[in-house]
XYZ file of C-alpha atoms in Angstrom:
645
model
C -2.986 32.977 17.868
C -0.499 30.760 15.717
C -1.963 28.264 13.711
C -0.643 24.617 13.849
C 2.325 25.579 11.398
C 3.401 28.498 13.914
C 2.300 31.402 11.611
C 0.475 34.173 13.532
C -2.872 34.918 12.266
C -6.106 36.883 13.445
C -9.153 34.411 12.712
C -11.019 31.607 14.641
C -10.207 27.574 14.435
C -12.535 25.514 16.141
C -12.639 21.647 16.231
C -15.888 19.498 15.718
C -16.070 15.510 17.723
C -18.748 13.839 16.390
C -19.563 10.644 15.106
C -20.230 10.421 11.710
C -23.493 7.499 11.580
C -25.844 10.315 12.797
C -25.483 11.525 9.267
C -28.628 13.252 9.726
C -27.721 15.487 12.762
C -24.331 16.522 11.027
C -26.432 16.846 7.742
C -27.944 20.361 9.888
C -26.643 20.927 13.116
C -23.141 21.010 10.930
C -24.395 23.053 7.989
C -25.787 25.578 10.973
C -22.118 25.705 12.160
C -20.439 26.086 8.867
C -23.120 28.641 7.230
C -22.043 30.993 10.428
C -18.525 30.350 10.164
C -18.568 31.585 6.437
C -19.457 34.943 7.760
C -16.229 35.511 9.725
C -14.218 33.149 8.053
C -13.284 30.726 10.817
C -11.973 27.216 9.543
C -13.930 24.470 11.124
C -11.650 20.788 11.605
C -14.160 18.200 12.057
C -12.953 14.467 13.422
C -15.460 11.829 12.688
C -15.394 8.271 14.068
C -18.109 5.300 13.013
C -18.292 3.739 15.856
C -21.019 1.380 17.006
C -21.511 0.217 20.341
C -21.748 -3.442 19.366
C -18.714 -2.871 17.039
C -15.793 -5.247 18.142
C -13.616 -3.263 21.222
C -10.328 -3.875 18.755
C -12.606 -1.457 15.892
C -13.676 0.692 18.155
C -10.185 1.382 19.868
C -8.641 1.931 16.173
C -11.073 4.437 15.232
C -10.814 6.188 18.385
C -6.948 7.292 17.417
C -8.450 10.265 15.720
C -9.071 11.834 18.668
C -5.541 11.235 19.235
C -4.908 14.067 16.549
C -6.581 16.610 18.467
C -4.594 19.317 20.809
C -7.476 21.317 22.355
C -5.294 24.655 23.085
C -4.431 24.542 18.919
C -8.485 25.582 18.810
C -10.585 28.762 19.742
C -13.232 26.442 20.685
C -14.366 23.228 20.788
C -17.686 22.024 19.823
C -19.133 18.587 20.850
C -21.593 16.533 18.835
C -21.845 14.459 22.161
C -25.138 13.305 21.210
C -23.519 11.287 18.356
C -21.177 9.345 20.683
C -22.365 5.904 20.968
C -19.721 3.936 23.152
C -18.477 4.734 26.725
C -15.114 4.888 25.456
C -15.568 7.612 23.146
C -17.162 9.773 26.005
C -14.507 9.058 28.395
C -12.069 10.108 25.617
C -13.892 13.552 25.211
C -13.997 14.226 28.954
C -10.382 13.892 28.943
C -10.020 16.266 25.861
C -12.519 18.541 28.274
C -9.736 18.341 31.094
C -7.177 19.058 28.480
C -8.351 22.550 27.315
C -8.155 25.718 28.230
C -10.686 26.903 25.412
C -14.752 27.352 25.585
C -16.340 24.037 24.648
C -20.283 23.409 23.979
C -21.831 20.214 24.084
C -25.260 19.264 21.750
C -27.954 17.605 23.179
C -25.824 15.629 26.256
C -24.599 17.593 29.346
C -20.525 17.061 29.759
C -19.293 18.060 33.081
C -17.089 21.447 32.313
C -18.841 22.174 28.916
C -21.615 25.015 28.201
C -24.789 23.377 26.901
C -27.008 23.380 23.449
C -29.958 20.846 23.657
C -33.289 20.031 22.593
C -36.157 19.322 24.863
C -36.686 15.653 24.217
C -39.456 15.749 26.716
C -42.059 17.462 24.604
C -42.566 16.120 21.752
C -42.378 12.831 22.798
C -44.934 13.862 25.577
C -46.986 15.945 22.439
C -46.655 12.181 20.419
C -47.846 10.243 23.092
C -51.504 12.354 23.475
C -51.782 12.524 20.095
C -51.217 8.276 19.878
C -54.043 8.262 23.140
C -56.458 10.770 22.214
C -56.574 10.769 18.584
C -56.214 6.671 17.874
C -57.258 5.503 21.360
C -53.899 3.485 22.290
C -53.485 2.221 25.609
C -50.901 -0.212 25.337
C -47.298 1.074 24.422
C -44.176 -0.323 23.703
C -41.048 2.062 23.904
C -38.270 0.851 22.145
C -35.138 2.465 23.597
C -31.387 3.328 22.878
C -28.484 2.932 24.410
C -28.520 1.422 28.056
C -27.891 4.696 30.377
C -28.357 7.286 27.397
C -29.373 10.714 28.215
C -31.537 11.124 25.747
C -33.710 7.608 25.626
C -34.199 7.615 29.174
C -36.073 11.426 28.855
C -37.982 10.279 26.213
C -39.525 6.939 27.758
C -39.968 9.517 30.868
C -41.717 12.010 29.113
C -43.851 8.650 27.476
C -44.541 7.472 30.930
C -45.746 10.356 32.311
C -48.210 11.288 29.232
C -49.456 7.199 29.597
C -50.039 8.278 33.425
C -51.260 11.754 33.173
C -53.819 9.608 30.950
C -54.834 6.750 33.344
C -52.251 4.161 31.616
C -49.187 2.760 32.398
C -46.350 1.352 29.943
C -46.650 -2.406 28.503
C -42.788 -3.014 28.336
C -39.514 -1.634 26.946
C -37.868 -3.449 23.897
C -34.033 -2.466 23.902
C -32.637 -1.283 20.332
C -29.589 0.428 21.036
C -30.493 3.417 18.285
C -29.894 0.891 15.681
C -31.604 -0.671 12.581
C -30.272 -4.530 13.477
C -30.501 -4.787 17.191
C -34.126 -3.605 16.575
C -34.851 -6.750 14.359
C -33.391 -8.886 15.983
C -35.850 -7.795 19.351
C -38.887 -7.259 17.058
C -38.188 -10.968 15.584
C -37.753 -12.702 18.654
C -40.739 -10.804 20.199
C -43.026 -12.159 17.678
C -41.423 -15.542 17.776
C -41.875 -15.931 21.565
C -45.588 -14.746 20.718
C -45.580 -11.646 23.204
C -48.410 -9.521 22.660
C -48.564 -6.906 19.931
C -49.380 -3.511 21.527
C -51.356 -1.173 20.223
C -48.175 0.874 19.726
C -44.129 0.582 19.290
C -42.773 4.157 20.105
C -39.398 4.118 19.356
C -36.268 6.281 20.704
C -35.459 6.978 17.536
C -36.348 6.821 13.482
C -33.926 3.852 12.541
C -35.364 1.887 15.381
C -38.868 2.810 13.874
C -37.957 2.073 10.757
C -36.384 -1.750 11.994
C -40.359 -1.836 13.596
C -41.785 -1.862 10.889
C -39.799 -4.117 8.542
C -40.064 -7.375 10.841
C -43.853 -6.515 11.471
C -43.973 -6.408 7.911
C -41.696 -9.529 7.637
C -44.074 -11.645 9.579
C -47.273 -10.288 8.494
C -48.192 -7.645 10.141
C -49.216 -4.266 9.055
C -48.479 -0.855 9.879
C -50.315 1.028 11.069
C -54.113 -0.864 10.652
C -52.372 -3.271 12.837
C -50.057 -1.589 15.433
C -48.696 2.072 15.180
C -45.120 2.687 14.847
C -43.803 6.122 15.822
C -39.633 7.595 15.494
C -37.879 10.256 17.045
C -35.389 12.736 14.722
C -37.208 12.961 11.150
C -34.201 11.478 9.525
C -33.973 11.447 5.922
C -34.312 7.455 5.044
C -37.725 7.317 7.282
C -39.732 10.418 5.122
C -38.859 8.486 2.068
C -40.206 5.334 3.286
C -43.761 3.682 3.348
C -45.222 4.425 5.502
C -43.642 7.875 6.316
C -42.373 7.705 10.046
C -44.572 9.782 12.123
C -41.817 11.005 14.491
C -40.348 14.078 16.251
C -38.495 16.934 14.995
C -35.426 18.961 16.218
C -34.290 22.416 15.307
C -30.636 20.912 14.348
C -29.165 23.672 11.683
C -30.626 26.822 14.163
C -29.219 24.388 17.460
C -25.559 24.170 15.073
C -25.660 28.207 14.202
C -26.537 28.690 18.085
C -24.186 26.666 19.123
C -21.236 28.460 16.934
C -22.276 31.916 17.732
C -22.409 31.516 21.477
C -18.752 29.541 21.129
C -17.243 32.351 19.512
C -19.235 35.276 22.186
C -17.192 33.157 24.670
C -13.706 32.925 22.835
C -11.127 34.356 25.656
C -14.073 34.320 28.260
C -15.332 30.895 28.711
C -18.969 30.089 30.704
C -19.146 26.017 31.014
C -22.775 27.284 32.748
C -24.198 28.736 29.772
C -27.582 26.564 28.422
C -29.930 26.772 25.605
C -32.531 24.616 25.512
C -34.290 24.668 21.488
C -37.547 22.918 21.467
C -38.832 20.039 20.067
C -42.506 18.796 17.642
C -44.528 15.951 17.040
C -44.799 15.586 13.397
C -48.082 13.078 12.439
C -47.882 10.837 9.737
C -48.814 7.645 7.941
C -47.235 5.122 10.237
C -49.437 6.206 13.321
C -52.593 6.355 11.042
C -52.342 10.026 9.692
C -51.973 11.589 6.064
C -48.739 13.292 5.593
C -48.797 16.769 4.014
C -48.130 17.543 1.089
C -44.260 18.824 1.695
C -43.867 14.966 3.081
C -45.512 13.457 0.391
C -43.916 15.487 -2.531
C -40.281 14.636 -0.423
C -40.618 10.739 -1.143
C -41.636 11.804 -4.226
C -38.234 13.228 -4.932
C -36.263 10.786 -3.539
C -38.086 7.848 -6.082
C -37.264 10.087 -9.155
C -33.640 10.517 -8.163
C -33.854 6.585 -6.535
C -31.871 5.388 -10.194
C -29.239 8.007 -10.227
C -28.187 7.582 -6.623
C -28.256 3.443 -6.979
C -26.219 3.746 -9.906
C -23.585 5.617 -8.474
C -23.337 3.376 -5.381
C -23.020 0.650 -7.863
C -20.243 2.287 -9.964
C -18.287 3.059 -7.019
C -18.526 -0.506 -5.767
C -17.077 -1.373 -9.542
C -14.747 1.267 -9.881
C -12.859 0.324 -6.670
C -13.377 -3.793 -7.645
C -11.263 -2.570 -10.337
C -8.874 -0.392 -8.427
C -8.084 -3.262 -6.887
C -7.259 -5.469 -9.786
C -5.304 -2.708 -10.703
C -3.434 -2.121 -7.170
C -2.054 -6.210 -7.842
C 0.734 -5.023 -9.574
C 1.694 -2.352 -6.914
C 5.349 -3.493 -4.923
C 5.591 -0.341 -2.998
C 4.479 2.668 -2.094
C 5.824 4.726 -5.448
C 3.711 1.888 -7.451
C 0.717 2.668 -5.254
C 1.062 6.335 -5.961
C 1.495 5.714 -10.041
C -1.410 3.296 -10.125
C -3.592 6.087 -8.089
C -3.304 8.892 -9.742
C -3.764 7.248 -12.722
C -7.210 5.824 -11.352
C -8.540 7.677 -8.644
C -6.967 10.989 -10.447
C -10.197 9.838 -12.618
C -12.450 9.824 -10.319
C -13.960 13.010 -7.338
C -15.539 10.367 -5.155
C -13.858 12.480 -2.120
C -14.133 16.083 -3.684
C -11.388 17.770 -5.508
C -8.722 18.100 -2.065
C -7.725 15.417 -0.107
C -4.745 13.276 1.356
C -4.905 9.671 2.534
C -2.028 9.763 5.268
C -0.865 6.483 6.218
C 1.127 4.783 8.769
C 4.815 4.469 7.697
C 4.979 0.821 8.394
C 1.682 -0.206 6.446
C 3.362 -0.338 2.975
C 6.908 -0.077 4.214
C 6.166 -4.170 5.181
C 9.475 -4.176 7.384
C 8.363 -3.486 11.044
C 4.754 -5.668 11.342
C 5.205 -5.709 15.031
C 5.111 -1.777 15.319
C 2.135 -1.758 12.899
C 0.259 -4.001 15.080
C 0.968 -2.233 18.226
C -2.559 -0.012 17.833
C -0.676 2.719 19.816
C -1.696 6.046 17.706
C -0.840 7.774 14.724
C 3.117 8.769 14.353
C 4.563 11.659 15.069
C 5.479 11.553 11.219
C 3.305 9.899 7.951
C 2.971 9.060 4.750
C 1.319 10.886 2.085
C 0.177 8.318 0.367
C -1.708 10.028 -1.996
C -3.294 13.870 -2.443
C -5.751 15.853 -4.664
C -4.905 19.259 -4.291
C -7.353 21.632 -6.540
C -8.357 18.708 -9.032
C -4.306 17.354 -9.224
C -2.131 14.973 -7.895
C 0.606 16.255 -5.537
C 3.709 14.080 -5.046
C 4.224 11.528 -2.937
C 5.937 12.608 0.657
C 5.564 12.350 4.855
C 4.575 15.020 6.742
C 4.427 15.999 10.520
C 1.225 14.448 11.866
C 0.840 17.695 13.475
C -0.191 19.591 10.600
C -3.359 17.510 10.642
C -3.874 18.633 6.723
C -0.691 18.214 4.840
C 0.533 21.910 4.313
C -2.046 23.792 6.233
C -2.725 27.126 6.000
C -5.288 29.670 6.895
C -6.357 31.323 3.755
C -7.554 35.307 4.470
C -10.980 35.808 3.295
C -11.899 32.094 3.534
C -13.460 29.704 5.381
C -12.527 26.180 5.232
C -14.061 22.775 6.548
C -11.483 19.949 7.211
C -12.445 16.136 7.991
C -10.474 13.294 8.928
C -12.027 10.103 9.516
C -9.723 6.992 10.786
C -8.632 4.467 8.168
C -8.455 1.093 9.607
C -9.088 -2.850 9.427
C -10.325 -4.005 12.790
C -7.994 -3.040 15.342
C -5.039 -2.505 13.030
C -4.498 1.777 12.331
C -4.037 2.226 8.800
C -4.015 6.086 8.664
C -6.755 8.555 8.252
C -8.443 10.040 5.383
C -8.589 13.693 5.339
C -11.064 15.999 3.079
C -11.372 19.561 3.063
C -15.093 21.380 1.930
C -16.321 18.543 1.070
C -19.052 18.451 3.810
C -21.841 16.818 1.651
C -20.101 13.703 1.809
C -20.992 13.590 6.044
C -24.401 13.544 4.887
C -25.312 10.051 4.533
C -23.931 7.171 4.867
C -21.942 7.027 1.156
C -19.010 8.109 3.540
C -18.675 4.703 5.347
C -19.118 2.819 1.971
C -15.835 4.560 0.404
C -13.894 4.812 3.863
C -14.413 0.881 4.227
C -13.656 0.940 0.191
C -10.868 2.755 0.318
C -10.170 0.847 4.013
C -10.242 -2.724 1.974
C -8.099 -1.399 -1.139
C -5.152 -0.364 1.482
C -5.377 -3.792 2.994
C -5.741 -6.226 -0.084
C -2.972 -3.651 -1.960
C -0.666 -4.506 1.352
C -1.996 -8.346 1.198
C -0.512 -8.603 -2.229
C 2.837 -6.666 -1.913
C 3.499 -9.672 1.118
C 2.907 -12.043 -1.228
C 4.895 -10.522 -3.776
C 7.400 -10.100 -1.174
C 6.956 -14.045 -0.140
C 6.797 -15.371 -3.724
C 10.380 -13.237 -4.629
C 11.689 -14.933 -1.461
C 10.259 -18.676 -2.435
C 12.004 -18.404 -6.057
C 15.067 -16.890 -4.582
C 15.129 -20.211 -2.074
C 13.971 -22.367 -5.408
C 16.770 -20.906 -7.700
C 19.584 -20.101 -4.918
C 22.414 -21.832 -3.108
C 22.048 -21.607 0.704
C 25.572 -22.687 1.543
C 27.309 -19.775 -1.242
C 24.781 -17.363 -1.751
C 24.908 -17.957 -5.478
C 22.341 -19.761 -8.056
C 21.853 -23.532 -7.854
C 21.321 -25.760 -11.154
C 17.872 -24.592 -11.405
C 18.814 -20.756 -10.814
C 21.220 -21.053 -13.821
C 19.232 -22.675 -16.190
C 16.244 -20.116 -15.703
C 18.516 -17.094 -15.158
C 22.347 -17.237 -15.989
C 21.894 -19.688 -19.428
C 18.846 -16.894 -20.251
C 21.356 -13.922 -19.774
C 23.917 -15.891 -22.187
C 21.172 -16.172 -24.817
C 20.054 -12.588 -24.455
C 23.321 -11.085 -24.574
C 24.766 -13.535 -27.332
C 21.889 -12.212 -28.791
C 22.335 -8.697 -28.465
C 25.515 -9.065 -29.977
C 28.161 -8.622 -27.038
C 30.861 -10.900 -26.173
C 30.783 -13.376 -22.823
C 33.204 -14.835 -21.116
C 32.540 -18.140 -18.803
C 34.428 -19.008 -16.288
C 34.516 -22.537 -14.729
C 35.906 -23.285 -11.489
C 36.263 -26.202 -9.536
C 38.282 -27.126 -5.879
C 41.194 -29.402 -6.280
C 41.459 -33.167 -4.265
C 37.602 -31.839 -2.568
C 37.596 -35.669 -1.803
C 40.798 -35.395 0.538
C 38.963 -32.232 2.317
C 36.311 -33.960 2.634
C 37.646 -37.222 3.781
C 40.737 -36.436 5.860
C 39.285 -32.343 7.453
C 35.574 -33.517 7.926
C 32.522 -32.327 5.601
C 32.592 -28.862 8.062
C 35.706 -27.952 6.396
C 33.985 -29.190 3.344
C 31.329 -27.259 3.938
C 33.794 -24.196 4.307
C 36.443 -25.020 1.319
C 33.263 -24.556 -1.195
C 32.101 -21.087 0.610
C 35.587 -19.867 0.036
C 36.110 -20.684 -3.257
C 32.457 -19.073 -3.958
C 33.768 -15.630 -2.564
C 37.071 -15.579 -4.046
C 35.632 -16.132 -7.762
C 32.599 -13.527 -7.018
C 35.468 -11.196 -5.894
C 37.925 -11.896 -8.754
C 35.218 -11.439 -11.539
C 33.208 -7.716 -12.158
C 30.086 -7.615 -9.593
C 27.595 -7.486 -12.352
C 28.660 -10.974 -13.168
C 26.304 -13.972 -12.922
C 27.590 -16.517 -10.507
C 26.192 -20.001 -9.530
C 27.196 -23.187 -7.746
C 26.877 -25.767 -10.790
C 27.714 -29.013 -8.833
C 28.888 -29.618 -5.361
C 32.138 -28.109 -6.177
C 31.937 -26.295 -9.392
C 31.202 -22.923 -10.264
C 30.322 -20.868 -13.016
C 30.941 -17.131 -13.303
C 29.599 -15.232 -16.807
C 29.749 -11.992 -17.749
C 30.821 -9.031 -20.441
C 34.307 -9.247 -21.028
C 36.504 -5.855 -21.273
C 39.248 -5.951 -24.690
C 41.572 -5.555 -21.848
C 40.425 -8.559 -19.957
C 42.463 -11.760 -20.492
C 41.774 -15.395 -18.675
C 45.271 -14.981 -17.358
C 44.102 -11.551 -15.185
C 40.804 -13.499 -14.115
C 43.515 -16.008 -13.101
C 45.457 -14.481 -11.113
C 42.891 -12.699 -9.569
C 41.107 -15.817 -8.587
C 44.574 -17.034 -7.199
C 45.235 -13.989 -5.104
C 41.814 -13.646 -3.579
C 41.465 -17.236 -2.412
C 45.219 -16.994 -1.538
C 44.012 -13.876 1.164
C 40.462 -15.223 2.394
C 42.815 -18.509 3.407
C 45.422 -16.497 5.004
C 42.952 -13.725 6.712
C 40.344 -17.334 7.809
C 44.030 -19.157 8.947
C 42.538 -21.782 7.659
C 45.082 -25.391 8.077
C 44.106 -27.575 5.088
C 45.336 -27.327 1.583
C 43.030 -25.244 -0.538
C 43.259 -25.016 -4.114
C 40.950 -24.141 -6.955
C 41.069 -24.665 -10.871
C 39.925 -22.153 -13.403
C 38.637 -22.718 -17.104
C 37.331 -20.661 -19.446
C 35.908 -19.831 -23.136
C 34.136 -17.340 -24.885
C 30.808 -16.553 -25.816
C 30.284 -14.796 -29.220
C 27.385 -13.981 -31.512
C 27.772 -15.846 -34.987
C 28.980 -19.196 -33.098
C 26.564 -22.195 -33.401
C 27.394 -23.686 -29.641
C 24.839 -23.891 -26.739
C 24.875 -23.484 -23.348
C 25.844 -27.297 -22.939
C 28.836 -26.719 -25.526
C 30.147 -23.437 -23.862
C 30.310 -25.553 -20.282
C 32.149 -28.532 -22.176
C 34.438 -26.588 -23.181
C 34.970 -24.405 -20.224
C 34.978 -27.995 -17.903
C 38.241 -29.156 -20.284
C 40.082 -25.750 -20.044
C 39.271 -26.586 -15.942
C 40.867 -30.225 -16.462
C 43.780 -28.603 -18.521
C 44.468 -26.300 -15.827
C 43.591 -29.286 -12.840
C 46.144 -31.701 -14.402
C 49.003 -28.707 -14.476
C 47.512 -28.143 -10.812
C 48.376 -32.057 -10.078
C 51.527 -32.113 -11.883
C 53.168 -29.171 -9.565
C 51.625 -30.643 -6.780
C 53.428 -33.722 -7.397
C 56.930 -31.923 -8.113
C 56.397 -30.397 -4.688
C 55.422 -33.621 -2.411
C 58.711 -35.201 -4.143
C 61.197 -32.220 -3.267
C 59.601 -32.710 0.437
C-alpha cells in the first residue's frame, strides 16, 4: 500500500476519531491500541477534537476541520472512539467518513451504521449499582442524572436503573439532565436545591464528572455526602478516585476493549465484517460516596495523587508563566521569520509538547494580506505553513508543506511504530492551523492538552493582534510624516527623518548634497489653470526631482511648492548634471502628460560636509538663495522671450 508520500511499503496505518475531553477513555482504550500496534509496528494517526456540546456552533465547526484532514482509503483501518463524540455534528461527520471508505472500521461503545462493533455492557453494572444502593443502604428514591439528550449510552444506563428500581418494587423519582459535564451538572444541582425539590435518597449519575458536580453543590449548600444523600458515577475516571469522597462508580475494561478493538481491525484488513460485535463487560465498584470503605488500592491511589498534588500544580503554573512570557516576547514579532526566531529561542527551551512536533498554520494567519479568506472557515489549505517544528529535540526551518502529508515529511520508519496527533488550532470559529505531535501520547491523558492547545491557541492570536497593530501604527506614522498629494515626506516627515539622516551621515563623515526645488509663477497656475492643475504642476515636479536624483535619496514636500531632495553625492556628481537632469525629466513627464500650461521649476543647492558648523536651518538658507539665484535667471529669460513674442 503507498503511504501518503506515494512510497510503497508493507505495514499497517490506521486512523483514530476521537474526542480528546474523555481523557480518561483515551488514557486506556488508546494505550490498548498502541501497546498492540508496537508488536507489528503499525503507525497509529490519531485526530482529536474538544468539542462540547454547549460549545458555540462557530467553535465547534472550526474544530471539526480536522476531520477534514482525513482520507479514509490512505488507512488500513479506521477505528472510532464514537463514544467520545459529544455533538451531532461530529457524528454526522464520521458517518460520512463511514460512506467514504472502503477500509474495515470499528466503533467503541456506540453502534455506527456500516461499522463492526466493540462495547461495554452499560446495563450491568449500573443494574449491579442500583441493588447494591437498595439492598445494602435501603434507597428508594433515585435521581438519575443523565448525559446527552438521545445518547446511547445514558439512555441504557437509566434503563438498566429503572428496571433494578422495578424488579425491586420502586419506581424512579426524576431525571436531572447534565449533559456528561461538570457545569451543566451545577447549574441543575443549584437550581434544584434553590427551587427546594426534594433531596432523594440517591443522585446516580451517567457518568463520574456529573457525580463529581453532585457532590460539590450538595456540599456548596450544606449538604453532605453520603450521611445525607448518596452520590454514585459511571467510568472510574481518574479526578473522581482522588477525590473525597471517592466516587463509588462503574468500571469498564477500556485498555483490553482498545487491544480488542485493534486486533480484530487488523484480522479484518482486506476482508471487512461491519457485523462483527464484542460486547466486554462492565462492574460496580463500592465506595465512600454511597456509604462504603474503599480498599486499600483506592485509598493508597488518592494517596499518590496528594504527594505528587505540588509537582503537578507547579508545572501548570509555570506553563501558564512561561507562555505569559512568550507572549511578551512574541510583541516584537512583524512576521512570520520573527515568529520563528523568537520560538526557537523560547519554546526550543521548553518539551511542553514532547521532543517532535510542527504547528502548521494557515497561510493567511500571519501573512495579514487576505483577512477575508482567513475568515471564510472553509478547511485547511491544500498547502501550509510550518510555522514552527521540533524534530528529535531541534528546530527545523521554517517552510509550507502539502497539507496532505498530515506530518510534515512523513515517513514510515521499518521496525517502528509511531503515534501521530493533530488537534485543531483555532479562536472561535476562525481556523488557525493544527498542532501536530508524534509519541507523545501521555499528553491525551488529561486535560493539560487543552490548557497548552488554548495556550498556544491565544499566543497565535495576540502574536497576529500585535503584528496588525504594528502594521496599523507603520501606516498611521507614514500618514503623520507623508505627503498624500506627492508621495514624499511632509514638514513633519523631514524634521524626524530626512534632517536625522543629515545629522547621522554628517556625522559619519560622508558628504551630502541638498537640493532645493521650487515651481516657477505657481501663483499664475494656480490662478489662471485652476488649483486641479495646481494640484497636478506640484505632483510633476515631485516625480521629475525623485527621478533626476539617485533612488536612495531622501525626498520631501517642504512647503506647498518646494522640495527638498538629500543624499550622498558621487566626486563625479556636479549641481549642473542634477540640473539638467531635473530639466529633462520634467521637460518629458510634460510632453508624455501633454500637459497646456507653462511648467517650470527652479533648482538650488549646497553641500553638506563634516567639519562645517551649519544646521539644518543654515543648509536650507542657503540652498533657498541658490533656488532664488537660479528663479531670477529663470525670470530674466522668461522676460527676453515674452518681448521677442
Amino acid at each position: 500500500m503507498d503511504n501518503l508520500n506515494g512510497q510503497t511499503e508493507r505495514h499497517h496505518r490506521i486512523a483514530v476519531i476521537t474526542n480528546a475531553w474523555s481523557s480518561e477513555f483515551l488514557n486506556m482504550a488508546l494505550e490498548g491500541v498502541r501497546l498492540e500496534a508496537e508488536k507489528d509496528c503499525t503507525d497509529i494517526f490519531v485526530f482529536v477534537t474538544f468539542n462540547l456540546s454547549g460549545g458555540t456552533l462557530g467553535d465547534r465547526q472550526a474544530q471539526q476541520h480536522i476531520f477534514d484532514l482525513i482520507h479514509p482509503n490512505d488507512y488500513d483501518g479506521m477505528l472510532l472512539f464514537s463514544n467520545t463524540l459529544t455533538s451531532p455534528e461530529e457524528h454526522k461527520r464520521v458517518r460520512a467518513l463511514v460512506e467514504e471508505a472502503d477500509i474495515p472500521i470499528i466503533s467503541t461503545e456506540v453502534r455506527v451504521p456500516g461499522t463492526a462493533f466493540v462495547g461495554t455492557s452499560n446495563y450491568q453494572g449500573i443494574y449491579d449499582l442500583a441493588c447494591h444502593l437498595i439492598e445494602q443502604h435501603g434507597v428508594k428514591r433515585v435521581v438519575f442524572v443523565s448525559g446527552y439528550e438521545g445518547n446511547e449510552e445514558s439512555n441504557i444506563r437509566k434503563g438498566a436503573l429503572e428496571d433494578a428500581l422495578k424488579d425491586h418494587g420502586l419506581t424512579l423519582m426524576d431525571v436531572m439532565p447534565g449533559d456528561f459535564g461538570f457545569y451543566r451538572s451545577s447549574l441543575e444541582m443549584n437550581q434544584w436545591i434553590e427551587e427546594k425539590k426534594p433531596i432523594p435518597d440517591a443522585f446516580v449519575c451517567a457518568n463520574d464528572h456529573m457525580a463529581m458536580a453532585i457532590v460539590s453543590s450538595l456540599r456548596n449548600h450544606g449538604i453532605d455526602v453520603p450521611r445525607d444523600v448518596i452520590v454514585t458515577g459511571y467510568d472510574q475516571i481518574y479526578e473522581a478516585q482522588v477525590s473525597y469522597p471517592i466516587i463509588a462508580t462503574v468500571a469498564r475494561e477500556w485498555q483490553e476493549m482498545g487491544a480488542m478493538a485493534y486486533l480484530e481491525l487488523v484480522r479484518q484488513i482486506g476482508d471487512p465484517d461491519p457485523t462483527y460485535e464484542r460486547i466486554f463487560g462492565s462492574r460496580f465498584v463500592p465506595s465512600e460516596s454511597c456509604g462504603c470503605e474503599p480498599d486499600e488500592a483506592a485509598r493508597e491511589f488518592r494517596l499518590d495523587k496528594m504527594r505528587k498534588h505540588y509537582a503537578e500544580s507547579n508545572e501548570t503554573n509555570m506553563v501558564d508563566f512561561f507562555f505569559q512570557e512568550m507572549r511578551v516576547a512574541m510583541a516584537q514579532a512583524d512576521s512570520k521569520e520573527r515568529f520563528h526566531e523568537i520560538a526557537d529561542d523560547t519554546l526550543g527551551r521548553r518539551h511542553f509538547f514532547g521532543n517532535d512536533y510542527c504547528l502548521c498554520t494557515e497561510p493567511p494567519f500571519l501573512d495579514l494580506d487576505d483577512e477575508e479568506e482567513l475568515m471564510k472557515n472553509t478547511g485547511f489549505s491544500a498547502s501550509m505553513d510550518v510555522l514552527y517544528e521540533r524534530k528529535n529535540g531541534s528546530s527545523a526551518p521554517l517552510r509550507t508543506f502539502d497539507t496532505r502529508e498530515l506530518y510534515p515529511g512523513y515517513a514510515w520508519e521499518p521496525g517502528r511504530s509511531n503515534v501521530y496527533i493533530f488537534a485543531p488550532m483555532n479562536s472561535s470559529s476562525q481556523l488557525i492551523g493544527y498542532l501536530a505531535l508524534k509519541n507523545f501520547t501521555d499528553i491525551l491523558y488529561d486535560l493539560r492538552f487543552k490548557r497548552w492547545l488554548n495556550n498556544m491557541d491565544a499566543l497565535l492570536v495576540t502574536t497576529r493582534q500585535y503584528m496588525i497593530a504594528q502594521r496599523a501604527n507603520s501606516k498611521l506614522r507614514e500618514i503623520y510624516m507623508n505627503d498624500f498629494l506627492t508621495d514624499m515626506y511632509n514638514r513633519t516627515g523631514c524634521e524626524k527623518v530626512l534632517f536625522r539622516r543629515i545629522i547621522d551621515e554628517k556625522a559619519a563623515g560622508n558628504e551630502m548634497l541638498m537640493l532645493f526645488a521650487d515651481i516657477n509663477c505657481m501663483k499664475v497656475i494656480n490662478d489662471e489653470y485652476g488649483h486641479l492643475n495646481g494640484d497636478l504642476a506640484i505632483q510633476v515636479t515631485a516625480r521629475a526631482l525623485r527621478k533626476a536624483a539617485p533612488a536612495n535619496w531622501l525626498f520631501g514636500r517642504y512647503g506647498g511648492d518646494e522640495f527638498i531632495a538629500v543624499g550622498r553625492i558621487g566626486s563625479d556628481r556636479t549641481i549642473d548634471y542634477y540640473r539638467e537632469r531635473f530639466s529633462d525629466e520634467l521637460t518629458r513627464i510634460i510632453t508624455r502628460l501633454k500637459i497646456s500650461f507653462p511648467l517650470s521649476a527652479s533648482l538650488g543647492f549646497c553641500y553638506i560636509r563634516q567639519g562645517d558648523a551649519s544646521t539644518i536651518a543654515d543648509y536650507i538658507n542657503m540652498a533657498d538663495a541658490s533656488m532664488y539665484e537660479e528663479k531670477e535667471r529663470a525670470h530674466k529669460e522668461m522676460e527676453k522671450l515674452k518681448k521677442k513674442s
